Each structure stands twice: as C-alpha cells, then as structure tokens.
Amino acid sequence: MSYSPSTDADRARMLRTIGVNSTDDLFVDIPAAHRDPTLDLPEALPEVDVLRLVRGLADQNQIPEGVASFLGAGFYRHFVPALVDQQLLRSEWYTGYTPYQAEMTQGTLQSMYEFQSLVCRLTGMEVANASLYDGATALAEAVLMCRAITRRSGVVMAGTVHPAYREVAATYTQAVDVDIRTVDGWSRSDGGVAPDVEAVAAAIDDTTSCVVLQRPDFFGWVVDPTPVVEAAERHGAKIVYVVTDPISLGLLTPPGDLGADVVAGELRALVGPPAYGGPGAGMLATRKAFIRRLPGRIAGRTTDLDGQQGFVLTLQTREQHIRRERATSNITTNQALVALGAAISISALGPGGVRSLATRSLSAAHRCAAALKDVGATVFDAAPYFHEFILHAPRGGEATVDALAAHGVFGGYPLGRVAPALDDTLLVCATDLTTRADVEALTSAWQAIHRG
Amino acid sequence: MPGRRSIVASEPLIFELASSGRPGVRPPLAQFDDVDPASVLPEGQVRESLDLPEVSEIDVMRHFVRLSQRNHSIDTAIYPLGSCTMKYNPKINEVAARLPGLLEPHPYQPETSVQGLLALIHDLEAVLGEIAGFATVTTQPAAGSQGEMVGLLCIQAWLRSRGERRATVLVPDSAHGTNPATATMTGMRVEPLGTAPDGNIDLDELDAKLNDDVAALMLTLPTTLGLFEQRILEVTRRVHAAGGQVYGDGANMNAMLGRVRPGDLGIDVMHLNLHKTFTTPHGGGGPGAGALGVQAHLAPFLPGPQIVRRDSGYALEPAGPDSVGRVHAHLGNVGNLIRGYTYIRSLGREGMREVANDAVLNANYLRARLAPHFDIPYNRICMHEVVLAGTRQRRLGVRTTDIAKRLIDYGVHPPTVYFPLIVDEALMIEPTETESIESLDQFAEALISVADEAKTAPDLLHAAPSAAPVRRLDEVTANRSPDVNWTAAD
C-alpha cells in the first residue's frame, strides 16, 4: 500500500547490513513520549476503490459539459490541442525535477529556453524567466523587482487589475518598504461604466517605482495606455503590464510595444481548463537590462567541451540556494510542467492558431453582447473590449447569477465583489469554446428570469 | 555500461523546425460570424505581426518527444536527490486529477456547484493536520517556499497582535537557502546558528542568540544532515521561553510519517511539500504544493479564503480581519491537492508508517554500504537521507562535481551535491522508500565503482560525463553573456 517494493526478507538483509535488530532501532532519536502516535486516518484503499471515492467527489461538481458558462475574470477556457496533455503525461517530463545536473536533463533545459523565447515573442519583451507560481505572484514579484531597480517605494496600481492579483501583491509587500496606492481607473455613471486611464496617469509622481496596468483589464477593456506611459516616463517610473489571458496576445499590440518594463501574466489558458484555479503558471518577462533582477529559474544556451550546443540553468547567483538571504526571491520549485505545456501549445497552434483563437473569442463576446441586447438587456459597452463585457443586471449581480444558475447557466462574475458601485453588473466572458447553443441558453435564461 | 554516447542526437530548436505557411493544429470551427478586431478596438491596439514558429503537428510532437528522451526521470531509474524525495508518482493520481469533474471547474462558479471539490480540499487539510499534528492547515501555498513566507508572516502578525515587534529569525547553518531568503522577503533579519559536532543544534549558541528580538527559529526536521534533532524538545522549549516561535521546514516529512507528529514536539507552524512527501510529481521543476499547518494561536492569521463546513454544505470563508492575505489567485495548485489526496487515501493509516520505515531503512542501508568508501562527517543512524563528504576523494584531486558527473555515465542521477553547506564536498543521498534493494545495490555499486576510479583512473572522472547527450557545459560564458532568448540572428 506504500508503493514500497521491499519484502520482509529484503528488510531483514538491510537491517543486518546496518547492524541493528529492527526498524524501530532506527527511530530512537525521536523523543519516546511522542513516538508512534495513533493517527485517526481512514484505512488504505486499492486503486479501484480510491478512484471510486474520488470520482464520487468529482461527480458532485458542475462543469461546462452540462452548464453554459460565461465565467472568465482571470480564468479562461480556450481550445487546447490534444497533443499537449499527451506530452505532459510522458514520464520523462513529469517525473523529473529541476535540472540540477544539466547533462542529464538537456530536454527540460532546452524546453525552458524555448519557453522563454516564445514568451518573449508573445509579449514583445527581451528576456523571460522559466515561470513563477501564477499570474498573481508574478505581479507581486514584478512589483518587488521594480522596487529593487528604482530604489523607490511607491506603486500606482490601477483598480482595473484583477482583484486577487492586487491582494497577492499586497501580501507579498506588507513586510517590506512598498507603498501601494490603488487608483480606480474606472468611473460609474447612470450611463454605464467607463475606463479612466487619466486618473491612473495622474497618480504617478517622482516616488513611483512602478505603475501597474492590466491588458485587457479586469473589466475586459482594451484601452490606449499612452497617458500612463507618458506620465511614467516623465517621472522615471517603470511600467508593469498584467496579462491574465495569454491568447489575447495573439491579437493585441504586445506590451513590449507599449513601453513595458515588466510583463506579469498567467499561462494556464494555453494548457487546459481552469482546474479550479491551479496549477497555472506565472510568466515574468522584462528588458535585458533588468535580467539580473529577475526572480526564479532561467535557462541559458551555451556550448559543451566539444563546442556542441547545450543548455544550463544560468545566472544562479540571483537564487536562494546560492545567495540565501540576498536572493532576488525565495522561489525554488516553480510551475515547470505547466510552462512546458504552454510552450508546446503555442508551438502546435502556431501564429495562425493563436491569432484565430483570439479573434474567435473577440467575435464570440461581441456576438453574445449583441444577442443579449436583442432580448432587451443593457450592455455597458461604450469602451472597447476584447472577450469580456459588462452587462447591466438591474436585479443585482449576485441575485442574477443565482437565478441564471438555476437555469443551468453560469452567467458571469458579479462585479459588485470588486466595488459596491458595480453591484448591478455582471462581467460576461465568451471565448472560442463558447457555442451558439451556450449563447441561446444565456439569452433564454435571461428572458425567463426577467419575464413578468 | 559507461562510455557509450547517447543515441539521442542533438535536437534542433523548435524555431529551426518552422517553415513559413506550414499549418499547425486546426482551431475550432467558428460558431459566430467574425467581427473585425480593427472595427471594435482602438487604433494602434491590434498587433501587426506575431512572430511564432510555424511547425506541423507531427513535428511538434516529435520534437518534444525527442527532448523528453534527453531527460532523467523517476520512471527511468533511481533519482536520489537529497532533500527532494524523488519517489514513485502513482499513476492513479494522474487519472484522478484529470477527471473532468475536478479539472473543469471554474474558481468563480457558485460554491453549491463545486461541493465535491471543496469537500476534497477540506478533507485533505484535516488529514494533513492529523498526520503532522497541527490544528489548522491551509493548502493555498503553491510550494514550500511560499508556505515559509506565509508562516513567517503569520508569526509576525501574531506577535503584533500581542503588541510585540521582533525582527530576527534564527536559521541554522545547515538550512535550505529558502529559509534565509524567505526571512528577507518578510522584512526580517537572519541570524545564523551553528551545528554542534553531533549534528544537533548548538544549544549554547542558541541560548546566546535568543533575545527579545527573535521572532522565530526556522528548523528543518529531520535536519538537512538527514539527522533527527536529538534535543528537539529542549530546543522548542527554549525558543518558546524566550518568546519566540518555531517554524518547521517540513521538506523532510517523509521520514516521520506515522512515526512522529512534528506538531507534538513544540513546532508552531510548518509547511509540507506535497510534491515530496505526498507523491505529486515534480514536473521537471514544478508545480508543487506547499500546505501550511499551524497551531490554534496562529490560525486567525492564515490566508483566505478558507473552506469551511456548514450545515448547508461547504463554503469559501473570506479571510478574517487578521489574515496576512492571499498568496495565490485562487486556492493554490488544486490539481496537486487532488493527487496528494488520492495518495493519502491509498496509503491509509497503515501505509504512513510503512513509508517512513522503508525510507529510513533504505537510507541507512546505503549509509552502511557506502561508509567504507566515503567520509561521513556525522555518522550515526540517519533518517531518510545520508550525507557523504567527498573529502577522501578530494585528496586524490577529484572533486564532488567529478563524482557526480561520472555517475551520469552509469545512468544514475547524482545525489544533491555541495549541500548542506556545512559538509565539505557534500553528496546528499535520499533513496526514498520506493526503491528496491536491487536498485539500491546498483546505485551503491556505481558510487563505489566511481570511488575506485577516483584512485585508479581519475581522468575518467575529470572528463565525465562521456555517455550523456552533451559533455560538461560552459556555465561561465552562459553567465557572462546570457543567451536566454533565441533570435533568428543566432
């Protein structure tokens, strides 16, 4: 039951070699009073039975096979080629570890190098690391990086950045000298909700280490960041972009062309369904000049003694196992397998595929908004959006979500969770996986709950 | 066996396999009429070019299969990296984590529609608390080092709640590098603590360094020397008496399963690496999962949301006012929580002790077999790993690096090397419980054979590896002028 292959005869032989009488003799250093506690744990289960147990739990969860889902809000469903998971099930990938011995792990190292290169091309940046825990921690590390680069403590955070990402950045910076100032970056009027990028720009001053914008932002908008970029440049502040849906990079101008110093993002959508939020993979890309401030693993290309191409973990003096308390971060284990999946997915889709998923997502969202308008709903769409839009929910966002769920539709994310002024709105997402039937289910559920 | 150059020849970069116009995998059929992006997005916001490689599906598949074959993995052969617990990853875990009902749910779908998943995580947290002896467990941290950060932040918050401010963390010189790095990330000052000749913490030095600025001692148990801290109760008692807390680095929990609960020994907070002790795969570097257990007094400070059980079912309880805050966009690496849960339910009560017994037995067996051939600075009964010193070989002009590289020629993954830092030329070996005696013998014989070669043919070691896909790599140039992003000009 423990997957140990040892027989009692093996154990007896080993004990003889060691020169002790019993296994108990190996645990004598543990204080006797606390040795061998009685654990209140269930009994061991063979494979079939444990699977039956877990399947029973899985069957209690509703999934998009049976529900029309319009949930996004930082966790997106896109088409993922079948070969991605086939690759991730290869033992040679998933049962190895960090490539400490380069000669024996060239596959992992080369794939990391390719991953970094692909991330650079997607984001328009010069260097990237080999992944962080998720998009939210990537943002936290980006903020810490900018503090180290600029030696300034101020952070201007747009309120249009994912709320959970903002919370994680606050957690990571609470004990060090960082002062995060959150500026809404949006405004509410009777006519709807609109971006206010000027307000973010106005908050930047000479104490600002970095300004953080999300693209598309949490409300789905694609805004022209020029006012923020100009203000940041004027005050010597760094510009951090957050990208929660990597597919958006197939269509939108990359952050590297918009003055980005650091790009922090989440890559899960390239690899598989949301998996209740994880494991994903955080990406962190920056300019060449800041490479020595990047946290986490980085693979580099070099040559061996014969001059043959090979790959190594590089710039390791940034890392905790060498630099200890002076490391750029404490991160060790990252999200390598998910990052590998992202590299495979991008390679299999190619530029046409990535762009097509992005365009299909944009089209689906805009057609979905139009269909909702056709049944009398109000969409707050004065600002341009990618694949998520704000739907007016006059009965209240939370109540509307509950009512739609009763009709087998996950209608969206209630934005009242971000700000009370948005209590009567829903954030609705559609992607390349959204079907006409899904939209019909949404519009008829909408009509049903607003009838009479 | 040594001396054969791998049949897996060098593999081009994915970019070099591309050909303009070559189709990739087909995207889904359009469900809706296309909307022209330029008609709905602001000017200048649509990208003009997307410079990604165009590679056929079969070439992508072959490329990554061939790359995978240039790797060592647990499913290939023994992988005795000390401190990493490279044990067999049961395949049923992978099946479980891919059940659509567990893989598909969205973080923001109604709680009533994910009761099974919430129940699983809730039960896992309870079971981990029972195994390690903690009142409350959060599974939000994505890996051990993130658990460390949460743990130290909780200690700070607890101190603040008592009107205290303490800024020093005592870290033994044998500790993992993450411990001091975490202390810095949480704004604390690191004070190193020496190791006594018997491998335990030096109690006199501990006393000398304990004062009213010490927030915590970070202690790895068993220590990175593979030894159980023999005076653990005295250590935790003294830290508590000085008003500090004891943080346990649980990377080495495998040695203790069912044998002792660290929470019973005075440890206040400890992380558990599900990717080490609880068989979630290491993934070539991740993802892991780093559950954090705390005693009751620290529970109010844990990150939110936490899963709670109410009469109406399971629910996500937002963080309370004292919480240190969220450390993940949702609930952590849920896929690995499913794998860890599947493993724990497979082991059951009976399996726990068997893991620790065989892990410790295997390590001691290797210690006994290797002792005649290598120096072992702290040579007493060890726990799940044994630390050798390549000092005898260094006198022959052979370094631990050379030994490690020569092992590669034997098809064996080298142990962790040059760690812990307090052992000269360290080789840190953790066989785990899932290796058979034949596998252990094979590994021991390879290492003994390399030790012999160090005497008779040291040049073989200096030139190693010769049977790997590449020979030793130029790390100096890689560091000096980093090439980390391929461009066509290369």
mmCIF file of C-alpha atoms in Angstrom, chain B residues 86-368:
data_model
loop_
_atom_site.group_PDB
_atom_site.id
_atom_site.type_symbol
_atom_site.label_atom_id
_atom_site.label_comp_id
_atom_site.label_asym_id
_atom_site.label_seq_id
_atom_site.Cartn_x
_atom_site.Cartn_y
_atom_site.Cartn_z
ATOM 1 C CA MET B 86 12.070 11.718 -5.608
ATOM 2 C CA LYS B 87 9.755 8.784 -5.009
ATOM 3 C CA TYR B 88 7.471 6.961 -7.385
ATOM 4 C CA ASN B 89 4.496 9.026 -8.534
ATOM 5 C CA PRO B 90 1.491 6.672 -8.546
ATOM 6 C CA LYS B 91 -0.310 6.756 -11.868
ATOM 7 C CA ILE B 92 -3.752 6.665 -10.287
ATOM 8 C CA ASN B 93 -3.025 10.227 -9.088
ATOM 9 C CA GLU B 94 -2.820 11.386 -12.696
ATOM 10 C CA VAL B 95 -6.094 9.685 -13.575
ATOM 11 C CA ALA B 96 -7.821 11.270 -10.588
ATOM 12 C CA ALA B 97 -6.549 14.791 -11.286
ATOM 13 C CA ARG B 98 -7.810 14.565 -14.874
ATOM 14 C CA LEU B 99 -11.393 13.598 -14.051
ATOM 15 C CA PRO B 100 -13.441 16.284 -15.827
ATOM 16 C CA GLY B 101 -15.402 16.978 -12.655
ATOM 17 C CA LEU B 102 -12.160 18.013 -10.966
ATOM 18 C CA LEU B 103 -10.288 19.537 -13.908
ATOM 19 C CA GLU B 104 -13.010 21.719 -15.393
ATOM 20 C CA PRO B 105 -14.497 23.736 -12.508
ATOM 21 C CA HIS B 106 -14.056 27.488 -12.578
ATOM 22 C CA PRO B 107 -12.940 29.353 -9.444
ATOM 23 C CA TYR B 108 -15.936 31.663 -9.542
ATOM 24 C CA GLN B 109 -18.729 29.195 -10.174
ATOM 25 C CA PRO B 110 -21.271 29.013 -7.345
ATOM 26 C CA GLU B 111 -19.990 27.180 -4.262
ATOM 27 C CA THR B 112 -23.061 24.964 -4.364
ATOM 28 C CA SER B 113 -21.853 23.663 -7.744
ATOM 29 C CA VAL B 114 -18.374 22.568 -6.539
ATOM 30 C CA GLN B 115 -19.243 20.761 -3.330
ATOM 31 C CA GLY B 116 -17.201 17.680 -4.220
ATOM 32 C CA LEU B 117 -14.042 19.653 -4.852
ATOM 33 C CA LEU B 118 -14.467 21.749 -1.718
ATOM 34 C CA ALA B 119 -15.091 18.572 0.291
ATOM 35 C CA LEU B 120 -11.908 17.022 -1.069
ATOM 36 C CA ILE B 121 -9.715 20.003 -0.181
ATOM 37 C CA HIS B 122 -11.375 20.364 3.213
ATOM 38 C CA ASP B 123 -10.774 16.690 3.987
ATOM 39 C CA LEU B 124 -7.181 16.897 2.741
ATOM 40 C CA GLU B 125 -6.498 19.814 5.095
ATOM 41 C CA ALA B 126 -7.954 17.845 8.007
ATOM 42 C CA VAL B 127 -5.949 14.735 7.189
ATOM 43 C CA LEU B 128 -2.690 16.679 6.788
ATOM 44 C CA GLY B 129 -3.344 18.297 10.175
ATOM 45 C CA GLU B 130 -3.814 14.862 11.710
ATOM 46 C CA ILE B 131 -0.649 13.461 10.116
ATOM 47 C CA ALA B 132 1.602 16.359 11.116
ATOM 48 C CA GLY B 133 -0.092 17.434 14.343
ATOM 49 C CA PHE B 134 -1.476 20.859 13.533
ATOM 50 C CA ALA B 135 -4.817 22.409 14.434
ATOM 51 C CA THR B 136 -5.418 24.115 11.107
ATOM 52 C CA VAL B 137 -3.985 23.624 7.643
ATOM 53 C CA THR B 138 -4.171 25.796 4.554
ATOM 54 C CA THR B 139 -3.370 24.304 1.177
ATOM 55 C CA GLN B 140 -3.183 27.659 -0.593
ATOM 56 C CA PRO B 141 0.643 27.975 -0.840
ATOM 57 C CA ALA B 142 1.867 26.837 -4.261
ATOM 58 C CA ALA B 143 5.134 25.404 -2.949
ATOM 59 C CA GLY B 144 7.191 25.045 0.206
ATOM 60 C CA SER B 145 8.923 28.394 -0.056
ATOM 61 C CA GLN B 146 5.585 30.168 -0.345
ATOM 62 C CA GLY B 147 4.450 28.242 2.722
ATOM 63 C CA GLU B 148 7.524 29.568 4.526
ATOM 64 C CA MET B 149 6.566 33.104 3.616
ATOM 65 C CA VAL B 150 3.011 32.665 4.865
ATOM 66 C CA GLY B 151 4.327 31.051 8.049
ATOM 67 C CA LEU B 152 6.693 33.896 8.867
ATOM 68 C CA LEU B 153 4.018 36.486 8.064
ATOM 69 C CA CYS B 154 1.631 34.653 10.426
ATOM 70 C CA ILE B 155 4.266 34.749 13.171
ATOM 71 C CA GLN B 156 4.766 38.488 12.635
ATOM 72 C CA ALA B 157 1.016 39.072 12.729
ATOM 73 C CA TRP B 158 0.668 37.026 15.927
ATOM 74 C CA LEU B 159 3.467 38.994 17.569
ATOM 75 C CA ARG B 160 1.843 42.258 16.511
ATOM 76 C CA SER B 161 -1.466 41.094 17.986
ATOM 77 C CA ARG B 162 0.373 40.788 21.320
ATOM 78 C CA GLY B 163 1.879 44.225 20.943
ATOM 79 C CA GLU B 164 5.323 42.872 20.120
ATOM 80 C CA ARG B 165 7.701 43.556 17.298
ATOM 81 C CA ARG B 166 10.551 41.163 16.688
ATOM 82 C CA ALA B 167 12.706 41.172 13.579
ATOM 83 C CA THR B 168 15.276 38.391 13.916
ATOM 84 C CA VAL B 169 14.990 34.883 12.551
ATOM 85 C CA LEU B 170 17.458 32.254 13.705
ATOM 86 C CA VAL B 171 18.449 29.990 10.848
ATOM 87 C CA PRO B 172 20.778 27.019 11.375
ATOM 88 C CA ASP B 173 23.767 26.973 9.020
ATOM 89 C CA SER B 174 22.516 23.658 7.649
ATOM 90 C CA ALA B 175 19.188 25.151 6.463
ATOM 91 C CA HIS B 176 17.810 25.224 2.941
ATOM 92 C CA GLY B 177 18.565 28.504 1.139
ATOM 93 C CA THR B 178 14.871 29.248 1.022
ATOM 94 C CA ASN B 179 14.790 29.814 4.790
ATOM 95 C CA PRO B 180 17.052 32.891 4.838
ATOM 96 C CA ALA B 181 15.623 34.111 1.511
ATOM 97 C CA THR B 182 12.115 33.944 2.963
ATOM 98 C CA ALA B 183 13.179 35.800 6.079
ATOM 99 C CA THR B 184 14.434 38.646 3.877
ATOM 100 C CA MET B 185 11.217 38.705 1.826
ATOM 101 C CA THR B 186 9.270 39.149 5.029
ATOM 102 C CA GLY B 187 11.477 42.029 6.121
ATOM 103 C CA MET B 188 13.317 40.102 8.825
ATOM 104 C CA ARG B 189 16.986 39.814 9.732
ATOM 105 C CA VAL B 190 18.750 36.458 9.575
ATOM 106 C CA GLU B 191 20.990 35.302 12.408
ATOM 107 C CA PRO B 192 22.831 32.075 11.590
ATOM 108 C CA LEU B 193 23.036 29.308 14.145
ATOM 109 C CA GLY B 194 25.854 26.765 14.300
ATOM 110 C CA THR B 195 25.693 22.995 14.302
ATOM 111 C CA ALA B 196 27.277 21.038 17.151
ATOM 112 C CA PRO B 197 29.752 18.222 16.350
ATOM 113 C CA ASP B 198 26.986 15.656 16.923
ATOM 114 C CA GLY B 199 24.892 17.238 14.170
ATOM 115 C CA ASN B 200 22.375 18.809 16.511
ATOM 116 C CA ILE B 201 21.746 22.499 17.089
ATOM 117 C CA ASP B 202 24.388 24.017 19.355
ATOM 118 C CA LEU B 203 22.289 24.735 22.460
ATOM 119 C CA ASP B 204 24.823 27.132 23.983
ATOM 120 C CA GLU B 205 24.824 29.200 20.851
ATOM 121 C CA LEU B 206 21.035 29.049 20.749
ATOM 122 C CA ASP B 207 20.879 30.430 24.279
ATOM 123 C CA ALA B 208 23.366 33.133 23.424
ATOM 124 C CA LYS B 209 21.350 34.256 20.445
ATOM 125 C CA LEU B 210 17.857 34.055 21.896
ATOM 126 C CA ASN B 211 16.655 37.510 22.915
ATOM 127 C CA ASP B 212 13.546 39.649 22.762
ATOM 128 C CA ASP B 213 14.114 40.454 19.086
ATOM 129 C CA VAL B 214 13.960 36.814 17.992
ATOM 130 C CA ALA B 215 10.656 36.168 16.265
ATOM 131 C CA ALA B 216 11.363 32.627 15.220
ATOM 132 C CA LEU B 217 13.733 29.753 14.823
ATOM 133 C CA MET B 218 13.451 28.075 11.442
ATOM 134 C CA LEU B 219 14.210 24.436 11.859
ATOM 135 C CA THR B 220 14.337 21.666 9.305
ATOM 136 C CA LEU B 221 13.257 18.355 10.804
ATOM 137 C CA PRO B 222 14.907 15.949 10.219
ATOM 138 C CA THR B 223 17.785 18.318 9.539
ATOM 139 C CA THR B 224 19.431 18.585 6.138
ATOM 140 C CA LEU B 225 22.150 16.317 7.526
ATOM 141 C CA GLY B 226 19.468 13.640 7.472
ATOM 142 C CA LEU B 227 19.514 13.523 11.260
ATOM 143 C CA PHE B 228 16.737 13.800 13.776
ATOM 144 C CA GLU B 229 17.406 16.723 16.123
ATOM 145 C CA GLN B 230 18.002 14.736 19.311
ATOM 146 C CA ARG B 231 17.276 17.615 21.678
ATOM 147 C CA ILE B 232 14.237 18.861 19.779
ATOM 148 C CA LEU B 233 12.047 19.232 22.892
ATOM 149 C CA GLU B 234 14.745 21.262 24.596
ATOM 150 C CA VAL B 235 15.174 23.460 21.520
ATOM 151 C CA THR B 236 11.483 24.265 21.158
ATOM 152 C CA ARG B 237 11.142 24.799 24.932
ATOM 153 C CA ARG B 238 13.957 27.338 24.977
ATOM 154 C CA VAL B 239 12.687 29.249 21.961
ATOM 155 C CA HIS B 240 9.224 29.469 23.487
ATOM 156 C CA ALA B 241 10.631 30.535 26.846
ATOM 157 C CA ALA B 242 12.322 33.433 25.057
ATOM 158 C CA GLY B 243 9.003 34.438 23.487
ATOM 159 C CA GLY B 244 9.795 33.152 20.000
ATOM 160 C CA GLN B 245 8.056 30.735 17.692
ATOM 161 C CA VAL B 246 9.369 27.619 15.999
ATOM 162 C CA TYR B 247 8.936 27.358 12.244
ATOM 163 C CA GLY B 248 9.332 23.837 10.906
ATOM 164 C CA ASP B 249 10.595 23.253 7.380
ATOM 165 C CA GLY B 250 8.696 20.094 6.521
ATOM 166 C CA ALA B 251 10.572 19.226 3.349
ATOM 167 C CA ASN B 252 11.738 16.050 5.081
ATOM 168 C CA MET B 253 8.374 14.871 6.437
ATOM 169 C CA ASN B 254 8.776 11.582 4.591
ATOM 170 C CA ALA B 255 10.998 10.308 7.406
ATOM 171 C CA MET B 256 8.375 10.997 10.049
ATOM 172 C CA LEU B 257 5.077 9.794 8.567
ATOM 173 C CA GLY B 258 3.195 7.848 11.195
ATOM 174 C CA ARG B 259 6.287 7.814 13.434
ATOM 175 C CA VAL B 260 6.061 11.257 14.988
ATOM 176 C CA ARG B 261 3.965 14.361 14.529
ATOM 177 C CA PRO B 262 6.157 17.480 14.436
ATOM 178 C CA GLY B 263 3.272 19.478 15.880
ATOM 179 C CA ASP B 264 3.592 17.359 19.048
ATOM 180 C CA LEU B 265 7.214 18.464 19.502
ATOM 181 C CA GLY B 266 6.576 22.168 20.026
ATOM 182 C CA ILE B 267 6.660 23.272 16.401
ATOM 183 C CA ASP B 268 4.181 26.097 15.918
ATOM 184 C CA VAL B 269 3.931 26.240 12.158
ATOM 185 C CA MET B 270 5.271 24.038 9.389
ATOM 186 C CA HIS B 271 4.916 23.586 5.668
ATOM 187 C CA LEU B 272 4.525 20.228 3.977
ATOM 188 C CA ASN B 273 5.686 19.701 0.406
ATOM 189 C CA LEU B 274 3.000 17.633 -1.293
ATOM 190 C CA HIS B 275 5.415 17.135 -4.213
ATOM 191 C CA LYS B 276 7.907 15.485 -1.900
ATOM 192 C CA THR B 277 6.159 13.509 0.810
ATOM 193 C CA PHE B 278 2.801 13.061 -0.892
ATOM 194 C CA THR B 279 3.910 11.967 -4.389
ATOM 195 C CA THR B 280 2.613 14.775 -6.562
ATOM 196 C CA PRO B 281 5.025 14.737 -9.487
ATOM 197 C CA HIS B 282 7.944 17.168 -9.554
ATOM 198 C CA GLY B 283 7.132 18.109 -13.154
ATOM 199 C CA GLY B 284 10.699 18.917 -14.163
ATOM 200 C CA GLY B 285 10.754 21.705 -11.547
ATOM 201 C CA GLY B 286 7.121 22.153 -10.557
ATOM 202 C CA PRO B 287 4.264 22.643 -9.903
ATOM 203 C CA GLY B 288 4.439 21.613 -6.292
ATOM 204 C CA ALA B 289 2.057 22.343 -3.466
ATOM 205 C CA GLY B 290 3.035 23.613 -0.053
ATOM 206 C CA ALA B 291 0.395 23.070 2.603
ATOM 207 C CA LEU B 292 0.948 25.001 5.809
ATOM 208 C CA GLY B 293 -0.081 23.705 9.215
ATOM 209 C CA VAL B 294 -0.379 25.970 12.254
ATOM 210 C CA GLN B 295 -1.260 25.604 15.893
ATOM 211 C CA ALA B 296 -4.516 27.196 17.035
ATOM 212 C CA HIS B 297 -2.995 30.501 18.143
ATOM 213 C CA LEU B 298 -1.761 31.210 14.611
ATOM 214 C CA ALA B 299 -4.911 30.133 12.772
ATOM 215 C CA PRO B 300 -6.600 33.575 12.704
ATOM 216 C CA PHE B 301 -3.734 34.889 10.590
ATOM 217 C CA LEU B 302 -3.874 32.348 7.763
ATOM 218 C CA PRO B 303 -4.639 33.419 4.191
ATOM 219 C CA GLY B 304 -8.188 33.376 2.958
ATOM 220 C CA PRO B 305 -10.463 32.194 1.630
ATOM 221 C CA GLN B 306 -10.617 29.051 3.748
ATOM 222 C CA ILE B 307 -13.009 26.201 3.132
ATOM 223 C CA VAL B 308 -15.475 25.732 5.978
ATOM 224 C CA ARG B 309 -18.176 23.155 6.543
ATOM 225 C CA ARG B 310 -21.602 24.484 7.397
ATOM 226 C CA ASP B 311 -24.976 22.776 7.782
ATOM 227 C CA SER B 312 -25.790 23.862 4.249
ATOM 228 C CA GLY B 313 -22.567 22.408 2.849
ATOM 229 C CA TYR B 314 -19.014 23.553 2.149
ATOM 230 C CA ALA B 315 -18.336 27.229 1.635
ATOM 231 C CA LEU B 316 -15.436 29.589 0.981
ATOM 232 C CA GLU B 317 -14.997 31.796 4.015
ATOM 233 C CA PRO B 318 -13.301 35.105 3.145
ATOM 234 C CA ALA B 319 -10.148 35.996 5.067
ATOM 235 C CA GLY B 320 -10.793 37.449 8.501
ATOM 236 C CA PRO B 321 -9.556 40.870 9.612
ATOM 237 C CA ASP B 322 -6.301 39.452 10.993
ATOM 238 C CA SER B 323 -5.340 37.403 7.922
ATOM 239 C CA VAL B 324 -1.940 38.018 6.366
ATOM 240 C CA GLY B 325 -3.707 37.993 2.996
ATOM 241 C CA ARG B 326 -3.963 35.904 -0.097
ATOM 242 C CA VAL B 327 -0.886 34.306 -1.742
ATOM 243 C CA HIS B 328 -2.493 32.770 -4.832
ATOM 244 C CA ALA B 329 -5.071 33.936 -7.368
ATOM 245 C CA HIS B 330 -7.432 31.279 -6.041
ATOM 246 C CA LEU B 331 -6.828 28.247 -3.803
ATOM 247 C CA GLY B 332 -3.355 27.167 -4.881
ATOM 248 C CA ASN B 333 -2.312 24.232 -7.033
ATOM 249 C CA VAL B 334 -5.611 22.370 -6.722
ATOM 250 C CA GLY B 335 -4.588 19.693 -9.247
ATOM 251 C CA ASN B 336 -1.807 18.662 -6.900
ATOM 252 C CA LEU B 337 -4.129 18.690 -3.910
ATOM 253 C CA ILE B 338 -6.203 16.068 -5.727
ATOM 254 C CA ARG B 339 -3.091 13.965 -6.372
ATOM 255 C CA GLY B 340 -1.944 14.268 -2.757
ATOM 256 C CA TYR B 341 -5.399 13.340 -1.504
ATOM 257 C CA THR B 342 -5.552 10.290 -3.755
ATOM 258 C CA TYR B 343 -2.167 9.175 -2.431
ATOM 259 C CA ILE B 344 -3.080 9.660 1.211
ATOM 260 C CA ARG B 345 -6.321 7.721 0.785
ATOM 261 C CA SER B 346 -4.357 4.956 -0.980
ATOM 262 C CA LEU B 347 -1.830 4.746 1.873
ATOM 263 C CA GLY B 348 -4.310 4.963 4.682
ATOM 264 C CA ARG B 349 -3.374 4.733 8.317
ATOM 265 C CA GLU B 350 -1.285 1.592 7.786
ATOM 266 C CA GLY B 351 0.672 2.929 4.844
ATOM 267 C CA MET B 352 2.022 6.016 6.594
ATOM 268 C CA ARG B 353 4.394 4.205 8.904
ATOM 269 C CA GLU B 354 5.481 1.864 6.158
ATOM 270 C CA VAL B 355 6.641 4.860 4.125
ATOM 271 C CA ALA B 356 8.762 6.267 6.935
ATOM 272 C CA ASN B 357 10.100 2.838 7.898
ATOM 273 C CA ASP B 358 11.276 1.924 4.425
ATOM 274 C CA ALA B 359 12.530 5.429 3.576
ATOM 275 C CA VAL B 360 14.706 5.420 6.697
ATOM 276 C CA LEU B 361 15.740 1.798 6.277
ATOM 277 C CA ASN B 362 16.843 2.398 2.679
ATOM 278 C CA ALA B 363 18.891 5.462 3.619
ATOM 279 C CA ASN B 364 20.629 3.640 6.444
ATOM 280 C CA TYR B 365 21.333 0.683 4.179
ATOM 281 C CA LEU B 366 23.107 2.989 1.731
ATOM 282 C CA ARG B 367 24.958 4.611 4.626
ATOM 283 C CA ALA B 368 26.199 1.204 5.746
#
